[in-house]
Amino acid sequence: MAERQYAIVVFGATGFTGKRIAQEIVKSKFKGSWAIAGRSRSRLDPLAASLEGLADGTAKAPGVVIADSADEASLERMARSARVVISAVGPFRLHGEPVVRACIAGGADYLDVSGEPDFIERVELEMGEAAREAGVYVCSAVGFDSVPGDVGTQHAAALFKSPARCTQVETFISIRPGPSGLHFNAATYESAVLGVGHALELARLRRRIRAERPPPPMPVPGPRLKRRTAPYFDPRVRGWAVPFLGADASVVRRTWSALARAGEPTAHTAVYLVLPSRWYLALYFVYIAVFGFLAQWSWGRSLLLRFPSLFSHGLFSRQGPTEQQMRETRFCFTHIAAGYSRGEPRAPGQDPDLIHTVDVIGPEPAYKACAMFVVQGAVTLLEERGKLKAEPGVHTPGYLFRDTKYVQRLEARGIEFQRVHHVPE
Ligand SMILES: NC(=O)c1ccc[n+]([C@@H]2O[C@H](COP(=O)([O-])OP(=O)(O)OC[C@H]3O[C@@H](n4cnc5c(N)ncnc54)[C@H](OP(=O)(O)O)[C@@H]3O)[C@@H](O)[C@H]2O)c1
């Protein structure tokens, strides 16, 4: 890649998430040149000064780039100044596509923290070819959506050494707040309101994807993994499991499907959210029912967007979480991967005879861990671009970062990938 002014540009750096991404660049002692980008110099300049104050002399002070997602020329100028653009400007269904287009045109690799399947899958369908031809890597969901789910699944599956083979992975997501409670910034809630409100568009998009890019055959030996649709108590994670409604399941499935296209083995997967008690389970269903109903109508969406705190039981607000709430919160993804020690069942219908369990554990997920995931993604692209197994194009994190030092880099920042040797029955 030609010499560029910046190794990394963080677009949307003035936002709640973008600011943590910029701070993480400093805290991780990134040695390259980098910049913060956004539409307002008056907000960017003080941020650049505060980041300089945070540095202990090892990280370089960031440059400042002015770019607006509604101004294509400014986006292309930003892309031409960078080797990797990280975008935290959401909702991505409203702001994301011009940024990806500009990166493809400007020859910059692109990472984002989107958790919006409609945006992510549209980009793959409509821009995959252009990214491939331009020699650019594009990867969405390099945040809490969906790195611990997707990269964690691949990490657990990779524990099966030939002739053993992983055939199914169940993922259980737990978020553990501290005494001051769990809290998120309203922007994530806004993305969810728009996503649920336009669910029919996603169904139409997926029909188009199946027609234009039929899924590859994905033969998996042994019985199919049973995906639970009703809540149930799972003793292995000591909690109530419900199907997870976020982007992870679709991202993980896209990784398996990309592996199948590349002629590599695939597996069945299921992703669940773990709730600690019947009380939280009941609360969850009440709020999901109200949210799901209101998000169908434009008046309902306006209501949801006006009162994020009311309609989320205080989980989301425009102030976002406090530093203390973020300090106290942790997450854990438990991946229970099952398969066959000899690669396939000894008799038809035989259940898996080998299990590997991996816990991916880390700090507050949506901002602290999210920033680590995407910053180390950018570092991996900068340092291992020439060695990636994936060709340029649009990819999932699990596919793009396989066989790289991405997991080791995350471990060095405090994300644990712990092998659990005993699964309690
Ligand atoms: N996957 C994950 O783990 C994860 C975690 C957290 C957040 N997210 C996603 O990240 C996105 C941002 O969340 P947030 O909480 O950081 O939101 P936020 O605080 O509202 O920040 C939004 C950012 O976008 C910028 N922006 C808005 N319109 C723009 C435009 N036309 N041109 C350029 N910049 C523009 C804002 O700039 P101004 O300062 O100029 O307004 C701000 O920097 C959301 O979509 C959220 O769902 C994902």
GROMACS .gro file of C-alpha atoms and ligand atoms in nm:
model
  473
    1MET     CA    1   0.000   0.000   0.000
    2ALA     CA    2   0.132   0.349  -0.090
    3GLU     CA    3   0.268   0.567   0.190
    4ARG     CA    4  -0.019   0.724   0.383
    5GLN     CA    5  -0.024   1.008   0.633
    6TYR     CA    6  -0.188   0.795   0.904
    7ALA     CA    7  -0.178   0.425   0.990
    8ILE     CA    8  -0.518   0.448   1.165
    9VAL     CA    9  -0.797   0.705   1.143
   10VAL     CA   10  -1.083   0.678   1.395
   11PHE     CA   11  -1.401   0.817   1.235
   12GLY     CA   12  -1.667   0.923   1.486
   13ALA     CA   13  -1.405   0.984   1.754
   14THR     CA   14  -1.624   1.242   1.933
   15GLY     CA   15  -1.891   0.980   2.010
   16PHE     CA   16  -1.918   0.771   2.324
   17THR     CA   17  -1.762   0.467   2.157
   18GLY     CA   18  -1.525   0.654   1.924
   19LYS     CA   19  -1.371   0.837   2.219
   20ARG     CA   20  -1.300   0.505   2.397
   21ILE     CA   21  -1.146   0.370   2.077
   22ALA     CA   22  -0.916   0.675   2.058
   23GLN     CA   23  -0.827   0.636   2.427
   24GLU     CA   24  -0.754   0.266   2.372
   25ILE     CA   25  -0.510   0.355   2.093
   26VAL     CA   26  -0.320   0.566   2.345
   27LYS     CA   27  -0.348   0.312   2.630
   28SER     CA   28  -0.226   0.027   2.407
   29LYS     CA   29   0.084   0.237   2.332
   30PHE     CA   30   0.027   0.223   1.958
   31LYS     CA   31   0.346   0.352   1.799
   32GLY     CA   32   0.222   0.450   1.452
   33SER     CA   33   0.077   0.776   1.328
   34TRP     CA   34  -0.296   0.812   1.374
   35ALA     CA   35  -0.579   1.063   1.363
   36ILE     CA   36  -0.924   1.127   1.501
   37ALA     CA   37  -1.192   1.220   1.248
   38GLY     CA   38  -1.538   1.370   1.263
   39ARG     CA   39  -1.753   1.650   1.133
   40SER     CA   40  -1.676   1.913   1.395
   41ARG     CA   41  -1.334   2.068   1.451
   42SER     CA   42  -1.459   2.239   1.768
   43ARG     CA   43  -1.525   1.895   1.923
   44LEU     CA   44  -1.219   1.722   1.775
   45ASP     CA   45  -0.951   1.974   1.883
   46PRO     CA   46  -1.019   1.949   2.261
   47LEU     CA   47  -1.039   1.570   2.228
   48ALA     CA   48  -0.699   1.562   2.055
   49ALA     CA   49  -0.557   1.774   2.338
   50SER     CA   50  -0.706   1.546   2.606
   51LEU     CA   51  -0.561   1.239   2.432
   52GLU     CA   52  -0.219   1.399   2.431
   53GLY     CA   53  -0.262   1.449   2.806
   54LEU     CA   54  -0.348   1.079   2.850
   55ALA     CA   55  -0.036   0.964   2.669
   56ASP     CA   56   0.277   0.898   2.873
   57GLY     CA   57   0.506   0.997   2.590
   58THR     CA   58   0.497   0.659   2.414
   59ALA     CA   59   0.198   0.719   2.186
   60LYS     CA   60   0.203   0.985   1.918
   61ALA     CA   61  -0.041   1.276   1.940
   62PRO     CA   62  -0.331   1.223   1.698
   63GLY     CA   63  -0.389   1.434   1.389
   64VAL     CA   64  -0.734   1.576   1.321
   65VAL     CA   65  -0.931   1.500   1.002
   66ILE     CA   66  -1.261   1.667   0.914
   67ALA     CA   67  -1.509   1.434   0.743
   68ASP     CA   68  -1.889   1.409   0.733
   69SER     CA   69  -2.077   1.096   0.634
   70ALA     CA   70  -2.302   1.317   0.418
   71ASP     CA   71  -2.004   1.460   0.224
   72GLU     CA   72  -1.849   1.201  -0.009
   73ALA     CA   73  -1.545   1.412  -0.101
   74SER     CA   74  -1.453   1.458   0.266
   75LEU     CA   75  -1.487   1.081   0.325
   76GLU     CA   76  -1.262   1.003   0.032
   77ARG     CA   77  -1.001   1.254   0.153
   78MET     CA   78  -1.011   1.083   0.493
   79ALA     CA   79  -0.977   0.737   0.333
   80ARG     CA   80  -0.680   0.849   0.120
   81SER     CA   81  -0.500   0.968   0.433
   82ALA     CA   82  -0.530   0.631   0.612
   83ARG     CA   83  -0.413   0.272   0.590
   84VAL     CA   84  -0.700   0.159   0.814
   85VAL     CA   85  -1.020   0.351   0.888
   86ILE     CA   86  -1.212   0.251   1.203
   87SER     CA   87  -1.570   0.376   1.194
   88ALA     CA   88  -1.782   0.433   1.505
   89VAL     CA   89  -2.040   0.651   1.329
   90GLY     CA   90  -2.379   0.488   1.372
   91PRO     CA   91  -2.654   0.391   1.327
   92PHE     CA   92  -2.468   0.226   1.040
   93ARG     CA   93  -2.785   0.171   0.838
   94LEU     CA   94  -2.800   0.554   0.814
   95HIS     CA   95  -2.432   0.654   0.798
   96GLY     CA   96  -2.229   0.344   0.714
   97GLU     CA   97  -2.242   0.276   0.341
   98PRO     CA   98  -2.079   0.601   0.213
   99VAL     CA   99  -1.786   0.540   0.449
  100VAL     CA  100  -1.727   0.187   0.315
  101ARG     CA  101  -1.756   0.314  -0.045
  102ALA     CA  102  -1.503   0.591   0.026
  103CYS     CA  103  -1.258   0.344   0.179
  104ILE     CA  104  -1.285   0.116  -0.125
  105ALA     CA  105  -1.235   0.414  -0.360
  106GLY     CA  106  -0.954   0.558  -0.145
  107GLY     CA  107  -0.773   0.227  -0.094
  108ALA     CA  108  -0.799   0.215   0.288
  109ASP     CA  109  -0.889  -0.098   0.482
  110TYR     CA  110  -1.212  -0.053   0.678
  111LEU     CA  111  -1.322  -0.183   1.020
  112ASP     CA  112  -1.630  -0.089   1.218
  113VAL     CA  113  -1.819  -0.168   1.538
  114SER     CA  114  -2.157  -0.218   1.376
  115GLY     CA  115  -2.393  -0.480   1.517
  116GLU     CA  116  -2.657  -0.424   1.247
  117PRO     CA  117  -2.704  -0.733   1.025
  118ASP     CA  118  -2.895  -0.540   0.757
  119PHE     CA  119  -2.602  -0.301   0.705
  120ILE     CA  120  -2.335  -0.570   0.742
  121GLU     CA  121  -2.493  -0.816   0.498
  122ARG     CA  122  -2.584  -0.545   0.243
  123VAL     CA  123  -2.222  -0.429   0.237
  124GLU     CA  124  -2.105  -0.784   0.173
  125LEU     CA  125  -2.357  -0.834  -0.108
  126GLU     CA  126  -2.321  -0.498  -0.279
  127MET     CA  127  -1.958  -0.404  -0.217
  128GLY     CA  128  -1.779  -0.738  -0.184
  129GLU     CA  129  -1.672  -0.746  -0.549
  130ALA     CA  130  -1.555  -0.382  -0.550
  131ALA     CA  131  -1.351  -0.437  -0.231
  132ARG     CA  132  -1.190  -0.747  -0.382
  133GLU     CA  133  -1.101  -0.563  -0.703
  134ALA     CA  134  -0.963  -0.264  -0.510
  135GLY     CA  135  -0.752  -0.492  -0.288
  136VAL     CA  136  -0.920  -0.356   0.026
  137TYR     CA  137  -1.024  -0.546   0.342
  138VAL     CA  138  -1.366  -0.455   0.480
  139CYS     CA  139  -1.479  -0.603   0.809
  140SER     CA  140  -1.780  -0.506   1.021
  141ALA     CA  141  -1.876  -0.622   1.371
  142VAL     CA  142  -1.522  -0.587   1.505
  143GLY     CA  143  -1.663  -0.482   1.844
  144PHE     CA  144  -1.847  -0.660   2.122
  145ASP     CA  145  -2.069  -0.753   1.828
  146SER     CA  146  -1.926  -0.996   1.729
  147VAL     CA  147  -1.560  -1.062   1.818
  148PRO     CA  148  -1.603  -1.266   2.139
  149GLY     CA  149  -1.881  -1.466   1.970
  150ASP     CA  150  -1.725  -1.513   1.628
  151VAL     CA  151  -1.351  -1.521   1.700
  152GLY     CA  152  -1.425  -1.714   2.024
  153THR     CA  153  -1.618  -1.980   1.828
  154GLN     CA  154  -1.329  -2.024   1.585
  155HIS     CA  155  -1.082  -2.032   1.875
  156ALA     CA  156  -1.279  -2.315   2.043
  157ALA     CA  157  -1.317  -2.507   1.714
  158ALA     CA  158  -0.943  -2.480   1.649
  159LEU     CA  159  -0.877  -2.685   1.968
  160PHE     CA  160  -0.988  -2.994   1.774
  161LYS     CA  161  -0.664  -3.119   1.622
  162SER     CA  162  -0.673  -3.357   1.327
  163PRO     CA  163  -0.813  -3.621   1.303
  164ALA     CA  164  -1.058  -3.472   1.558
  165ARG     CA  165  -1.321  -3.240   1.418
  166CYS     CA  166  -1.556  -2.984   1.573
  167THR     CA  167  -1.914  -3.025   1.450
  168GLN     CA  168  -2.113  -2.794   1.677
  169VAL     CA  169  -2.057  -2.489   1.898
  170GLU     CA  170  -2.306  -2.355   2.152
  171THR     CA  171  -2.229  -2.002   2.272
  172PHE     CA  172  -2.365  -1.855   2.597
  173ILE     CA  173  -2.336  -1.479   2.656
  174SER     CA  174  -2.334  -1.343   3.012
  175ILE     CA  175  -2.289  -0.980   3.113
  176ARG     CA  176  -2.206  -0.928   3.479
  177PRO     CA  177  -2.264  -0.578   3.614
  178GLY     CA  178  -2.122  -0.456   3.945
  179PRO     CA  179  -2.309  -0.289   4.233
  180SER     CA  180  -2.373   0.033   4.035
  181GLY     CA  181  -2.560  -0.156   3.763
  182LEU     CA  182  -2.551  -0.213   3.390
  183HIS     CA  183  -2.583   0.077   3.151
  184PHE     CA  184  -2.533   0.161   2.782
  185ASN     CA  185  -2.537   0.472   2.563
  186ALA     CA  186  -2.866   0.531   2.377
  187ALA     CA  187  -2.704   0.509   2.028
  188THR     CA  188  -2.692   0.128   2.048
  189TYR     CA  189  -3.060   0.126   2.145
  190GLU     CA  190  -3.137   0.357   1.848
  191SER     CA  191  -2.962   0.113   1.613
  192ALA     CA  192  -3.175  -0.169   1.762
  193VAL     CA  193  -3.502   0.028   1.727
  194LEU     CA  194  -3.427   0.095   1.359
  195GLY     CA  195  -3.315  -0.265   1.303
  196VAL     CA  196  -3.627  -0.423   1.456
  197GLY     CA  197  -3.847  -0.163   1.287
  198HIS     CA  198  -3.709  -0.262   0.946
  199ALA     CA  199  -3.693  -0.638   1.003
  200LEU     CA  200  -3.890  -0.699   0.681
  201GLU     CA  201  -3.613  -0.526   0.484
  202LEU     CA  202  -3.361  -0.767   0.635
  203ALA     CA  203  -3.581  -1.063   0.536
  204ARG     CA  204  -3.599  -0.925   0.177
  205LEU     CA  205  -3.222  -0.866   0.171
  206ARG     CA  206  -3.156  -1.224   0.284
  207ARG     CA  207  -3.385  -1.360   0.010
  208ARG     CA  208  -3.180  -1.155  -0.239
  209ILE     CA  209  -2.853  -1.286  -0.095
  210ARG     CA  210  -2.976  -1.649  -0.121
  211ALA     CA  211  -3.076  -1.589  -0.485
  212GLU     CA  212  -2.763  -1.400  -0.596
  213ARG     CA  213  -2.508  -1.586  -0.384
  214PRO     CA  214  -2.652  -1.927  -0.296
  215PRO     CA  215  -2.505  -2.067   0.027
  216PRO     CA  216  -2.238  -2.333  -0.021
  217PRO     CA  217  -2.310  -2.693   0.080
  218MET     CA  218  -2.213  -2.727   0.448
  219PRO     CA  219  -2.190  -3.096   0.527
  220VAL     CA  220  -2.144  -3.162   0.899
  221PRO     CA  221  -2.108  -3.520   1.027
  222GLY     CA  222  -2.333  -3.646   1.307
  223PRO     CA  223  -2.672  -3.535   1.431
  224ARG     CA  224  -2.779  -3.173   1.380
  225LEU     CA  225  -2.735  -2.941   1.679
  226LYS     CA  226  -3.076  -2.880   1.838
  227ARG     CA  227  -3.132  -2.503   1.859
  228ARG     CA  228  -3.361  -2.417   2.150
  229THR     CA  229  -3.623  -2.153   2.080
  230ALA     CA  230  -3.786  -2.151   2.425
  231PRO     CA  231  -3.601  -2.037   2.740
  232TYR     CA  232  -3.451  -2.316   2.949
  233PHE     CA  233  -3.224  -2.353   3.251
  234ASP     CA  234  -2.879  -2.470   3.141
  235PRO     CA  235  -2.676  -2.620   3.428
  236ARG     CA  236  -2.354  -2.588   3.227
  237VAL     CA  237  -2.373  -2.207   3.255
  238ARG     CA  238  -2.592  -2.202   3.567
  239GLY     CA  239  -2.849  -1.968   3.416
  240TRP     CA  240  -3.157  -1.927   3.197
  241ALA     CA  241  -3.070  -1.936   2.829
  242VAL     CA  242  -3.275  -1.757   2.561
  243PRO     CA  243  -3.188  -1.729   2.190
  244PHE     CA  244  -2.965  -1.422   2.152
  245LEU     CA  245  -3.132  -1.155   1.938
  246GLY     CA  246  -2.815  -0.961   1.847
  247ALA     CA  247  -2.594  -0.991   1.542
  248ASP     CA  248  -2.366  -1.268   1.670
  249ALA     CA  249  -2.555  -1.571   1.540
  250SER     CA  250  -2.567  -1.432   1.185
  251VAL     CA  251  -2.199  -1.325   1.193
  252VAL     CA  252  -2.087  -1.666   1.323
  253ARG     CA  253  -2.295  -1.841   1.054
  254ARG     CA  254  -2.138  -1.621   0.783
  255THR     CA  255  -1.792  -1.720   0.906
  256TRP     CA  256  -1.879  -2.092   0.880
  257SER     CA  257  -2.026  -2.035   0.539
  258ALA     CA  258  -1.710  -1.848   0.421
  259LEU     CA  259  -1.500  -2.138   0.551
  260ALA     CA  260  -1.721  -2.384   0.358
  261ARG     CA  261  -1.669  -2.177   0.041
  262ALA     CA  262  -1.293  -2.198   0.103
  263GLY     CA  263  -1.322  -2.578   0.125
  264GLU     CA  264  -1.266  -2.591   0.501
  265PRO     CA  265  -1.475  -2.785   0.757
  266THR     CA  266  -1.779  -2.615   0.908
  267ALA     CA  267  -2.001  -2.674   1.210
  268HIS     CA  268  -2.349  -2.605   1.345
  269THR     CA  269  -2.390  -2.322   1.595
  270ALA     CA  270  -2.640  -2.174   1.839
  271VAL     CA  271  -2.603  -1.851   2.040
  272TYR     CA  272  -2.788  -1.782   2.367
  273LEU     CA  273  -2.809  -1.496   2.614
  274VAL     CA  274  -2.783  -1.613   2.976
  275LEU     CA  275  -3.008  -1.450   3.237
  276PRO     CA  276  -2.933  -1.507   3.603
  277SER     CA  277  -3.285  -1.577   3.741
  278ARG     CA  278  -3.654  -1.628   3.659
  279TRP     CA  279  -3.717  -1.266   3.759
  280TYR     CA  280  -3.478  -1.134   3.490
  281LEU     CA  281  -3.627  -1.380   3.244
  282ALA     CA  282  -3.979  -1.243   3.306
  283LEU     CA  283  -3.855  -0.883   3.285
  284TYR     CA  284  -3.671  -0.960   2.961
  285PHE     CA  285  -3.984  -1.096   2.793
  286VAL     CA  286  -4.202  -0.805   2.905
  287TYR     CA  287  -3.957  -0.548   2.764
  288ILE     CA  288  -3.890  -0.745   2.445
  289ALA     CA  289  -4.267  -0.775   2.383
  290VAL     CA  290  -4.327  -0.401   2.431
  291PHE     CA  291  -4.016  -0.308   2.229
  292GLY     CA  292  -4.098  -0.551   1.947
  293PHE     CA  293  -4.456  -0.424   1.924
  294LEU     CA  294  -4.371  -0.052   1.927
  295ALA     CA  295  -4.077  -0.084   1.686
  296GLN     CA  296  -4.319  -0.206   1.410
  297TRP     CA  297  -4.483   0.137   1.377
  298SER     CA  298  -4.330   0.475   1.300
  299TRP     CA  299  -4.521   0.636   1.594
  300GLY     CA  300  -4.396   0.353   1.816
  301ARG     CA  301  -4.037   0.404   1.701
  302SER     CA  302  -4.063   0.779   1.776
  303LEU     CA  303  -4.188   0.691   2.124
  304LEU     CA  304  -3.909   0.440   2.180
  305LEU     CA  305  -3.646   0.686   2.058
  306ARG     CA  306  -3.780   0.969   2.277
  307PHE     CA  307  -3.773   0.767   2.597
  308PRO     CA  308  -3.484   0.517   2.581
  309SER     CA  309  -3.455   0.483   2.956
  310LEU     CA  310  -3.828   0.421   3.014
  311PHE     CA  311  -3.856   0.151   2.748
  312SER     CA  312  -3.536  -0.029   2.846
  313HIS     CA  313  -3.587  -0.046   3.223
  314GLY     CA  314  -3.310   0.213   3.265
  315LEU     CA  315  -3.058   0.011   3.062
  316PHE     CA  316  -2.998   0.284   2.800
  317SER     CA  317  -2.974   0.663   2.831
  318ARG     CA  318  -2.828   0.957   2.641
  319GLN     CA  319  -2.571   1.006   2.920
  320GLY     CA  320  -2.433   0.654   2.875
  321PRO     CA  321  -2.271   0.456   3.157
  322THR     CA  322  -2.060   0.619   3.427
  323GLU     CA  323  -1.690   0.537   3.460
  324GLN     CA  324  -1.773   0.339   3.776
  325GLN     CA  325  -2.042   0.132   3.601
  326MET     CA  326  -1.792   0.054   3.325
  327ARG     CA  327  -1.518  -0.032   3.574
  328GLU     CA  328  -1.743  -0.280   3.757
  329THR     CA  329  -1.896  -0.458   3.457
  330ARG     CA  330  -1.750  -0.773   3.295
  331PHE     CA  331  -1.862  -1.013   3.026
  332CYS     CA  332  -1.816  -1.384   2.966
  333PHE     CA  333  -1.883  -1.582   2.649
  334THR     CA  334  -1.884  -1.957   2.712
  335HIS     CA  335  -1.827  -2.156   2.392
  336ILE     CA  336  -1.904  -2.525   2.430
  337ALA     CA  337  -1.763  -2.692   2.121
  338ALA     CA  338  -1.841  -3.059   2.054
  339GLY     CA  339  -1.717  -3.298   1.788
  340TYR     CA  340  -1.562  -3.632   1.712
  341SER     CA  341  -1.219  -3.751   1.819
  342ARG     CA  342  -1.189  -3.951   1.495
  343GLY     CA  343  -1.342  -3.682   1.274
  344GLU     CA  344  -1.682  -3.850   1.239
  345PRO     CA  345  -1.929  -4.068   1.427
  346ARG     CA  346  -1.839  -4.434   1.460
  347ALA     CA  347  -2.201  -4.526   1.399
  348PRO     CA  348  -2.482  -4.328   1.233
  349GLY     CA  349  -2.648  -4.093   1.480
  350GLN     CA  350  -2.371  -4.119   1.741
  351ASP     CA  351  -2.346  -3.806   1.955
  352PRO     CA  352  -2.015  -3.611   1.972
  353ASP     CA  353  -1.752  -3.781   2.189
  354LEU     CA  354  -1.519  -3.482   2.245
  355ILE     CA  355  -1.591  -3.145   2.407
  356HIS     CA  356  -1.373  -2.835   2.439
  357THR     CA  357  -1.501  -2.537   2.635
  358VAL     CA  358  -1.357  -2.187   2.607
  359ASP     CA  359  -1.457  -1.884   2.817
  360VAL     CA  360  -1.384  -1.547   2.657
  361ILE     CA  361  -1.379  -1.302   2.948
  362GLY     CA  362  -1.317  -0.931   2.955
  363PRO     CA  363  -1.401  -0.587   3.093
  364GLU     CA  364  -1.711  -0.379   3.025
  365PRO     CA  365  -1.819  -0.506   2.682
  366ALA     CA  366  -1.977  -0.223   2.481
  367TYR     CA  367  -1.707   0.041   2.518
  368LYS     CA  368  -1.392  -0.085   2.693
  369ALA     CA  369  -1.370  -0.433   2.537
  370CYS     CA  370  -1.523  -0.309   2.211
  371ALA     CA  371  -1.240  -0.055   2.177
  372MET     CA  372  -0.979  -0.328   2.239
  373PHE     CA  373  -1.136  -0.557   1.977
  374VAL     CA  374  -1.136  -0.298   1.701
  375VAL     CA  375  -0.799  -0.138   1.781
  376GLN     CA  376  -0.624  -0.477   1.785
  377GLY     CA  377  -0.809  -0.560   1.461
  378ALA     CA  378  -0.651  -0.253   1.304
  379VAL     CA  379  -0.308  -0.344   1.445
  380THR     CA  380  -0.345  -0.696   1.302
  381LEU     CA  381  -0.425  -0.556   0.958
  382LEU     CA  382  -0.129  -0.320   0.979
  383GLU     CA  383   0.117  -0.586   1.093
  384GLU     CA  384  -0.005  -0.904   0.924
  385ARG     CA  385  -0.180  -0.780   0.609
  386GLY     CA  386   0.059  -0.960   0.374
  387LYS     CA  387   0.016  -1.293   0.558
  388LEU     CA  388  -0.363  -1.307   0.586
  389LYS     CA  389  -0.529  -1.623   0.456
  390ALA     CA  390  -0.830  -1.419   0.349
  391GLU     CA  391  -0.807  -1.242   0.013
  392PRO     CA  392  -0.913  -0.874   0.010
  393GLY     CA  393  -1.292  -0.834   0.018
  394VAL     CA  394  -1.571  -0.813   0.275
  395HIS     CA  395  -1.527  -1.056   0.565
  396THR     CA  396  -1.634  -1.143   0.918
  397PRO     CA  397  -1.380  -1.104   1.203
  398GLY     CA  398  -1.366  -1.483   1.256
  399TYR     CA  399  -1.271  -1.536   0.892
  400LEU     CA  400  -1.041  -1.236   0.847
  401PHE     CA  401  -0.831  -1.285   1.160
  402ARG     CA  402  -0.794  -1.664   1.154
  403ASP     CA  403  -0.437  -1.788   1.192
  404THR     CA  404  -0.314  -1.441   1.292
  405LYS     CA  405  -0.187  -1.311   1.627
  406TYR     CA  406  -0.518  -1.132   1.687
  407VAL     CA  407  -0.613  -1.344   1.991
  408GLN     CA  408  -0.264  -1.305   2.145
  409ARG     CA  409  -0.289  -0.928   2.094
  410LEU     CA  410  -0.627  -0.924   2.272
  411GLU     CA  411  -0.484  -1.135   2.555
  412ALA     CA  412  -0.204  -0.882   2.596
  413ARG     CA  413  -0.472  -0.615   2.644
  414GLY     CA  414  -0.654  -0.818   2.913
  415ILE     CA  415  -0.913  -1.021   2.718
  416GLU     CA  416  -0.890  -1.382   2.840
  417PHE     CA  417  -0.946  -1.686   2.619
  418GLN     CA  418  -0.960  -1.947   2.896
  419ARG     CA  419  -0.981  -2.315   2.827
  420VAL     CA  420  -1.226  -2.470   3.074
  421HIS     CA  421  -1.131  -2.828   3.149
  422HIS     CA  422  -1.441  -2.934   3.335
  423VAL     CA  423  -1.794  -2.859   3.223
  424PRO     CA  424  -2.022  -2.891   3.527
  425GLU     CA  425  -2.324  -3.116   3.459
  426LIG     N1  426  -2.058  -0.351   1.834
  426LIG     C1  427  -2.037  -0.297   1.951
  426LIG     O1  428  -1.984  -0.359   2.039
  426LIG     C2  429  -2.075  -0.153   1.974
  426LIG     C3  430  -2.049  -0.095   2.097
  426LIG     C4  431  -2.083   0.037   2.115
  426LIG     C5  432  -2.142   0.110   2.012
  426LIG     N2  433  -2.170   0.050   1.894
  426LIG     C6  434  -2.231   0.124   1.783
  426LIG     O2  435  -2.149   0.235   1.752
  426LIG     C7  436  -2.230   0.342   1.705
  426LIG     C8  437  -2.195   0.470   1.782
  426LIG     O3  438  -2.238   0.456   1.917
  426LIG     P1  439  -2.206   0.569   2.024
  426LIG     O4  440  -2.266   0.525   2.151
  426LIG     O5  441  -2.064   0.604   2.019
  426LIG     O6  442  -2.292   0.690   1.962
  426LIG     P2  443  -2.270   0.848   1.980
  426LIG     O7  444  -2.210   0.878   2.112
  426LIG     O8  445  -2.401   0.910   1.945
  426LIG     O9  446  -2.163   0.885   1.866
  426LIG     C9  447  -2.196   0.896   1.733
  426LIG    C10  448  -2.076   0.950   1.658
  426LIG    O10  449  -2.113   0.961   1.519
  426LIG    C11  450  -2.080   1.091   1.475
  426LIG     N3  451  -2.167   1.133   1.365
  426LIG    C12  452  -2.301   1.137   1.362
  426LIG     N4  453  -2.343   1.180   1.240
  426LIG    C13  454  -2.230   1.203   1.167
  426LIG    C14  455  -2.205   1.248   1.036
  426LIG     N5  456  -2.305   1.281   0.953
  426LIG     N6  457  -2.078   1.258   0.993
  426LIG    C15  458  -1.973   1.226   1.075
  426LIG     N7  459  -1.991   1.184   1.202
  426LIG    C16  460  -2.118   1.173   1.247
  426LIG    C17  461  -2.098   1.180   1.596
  426LIG    O11  462  -2.028   1.301   1.574
  426LIG     P3  463  -2.069   1.440   1.643
  426LIG    O12  464  -1.993   1.446   1.772
  426LIG    O13  465  -2.022   1.541   1.544
  426LIG    O14  466  -2.217   1.439   1.663
  426LIG    C18  467  -2.033   1.090   1.702
  426LIG    O15  468  -1.894   1.102   1.693
  426LIG    C19  469  -2.374   0.297   1.722
  426LIG    O16  470  -2.421   0.251   1.597
  426LIG    C20  471  -2.366   0.181   1.818
  426LIG    O17  472  -2.469   0.086   1.800
  426LIG    C21  473  -2.135  -0.081   1.873
   0.00000   0.00000   0.00000
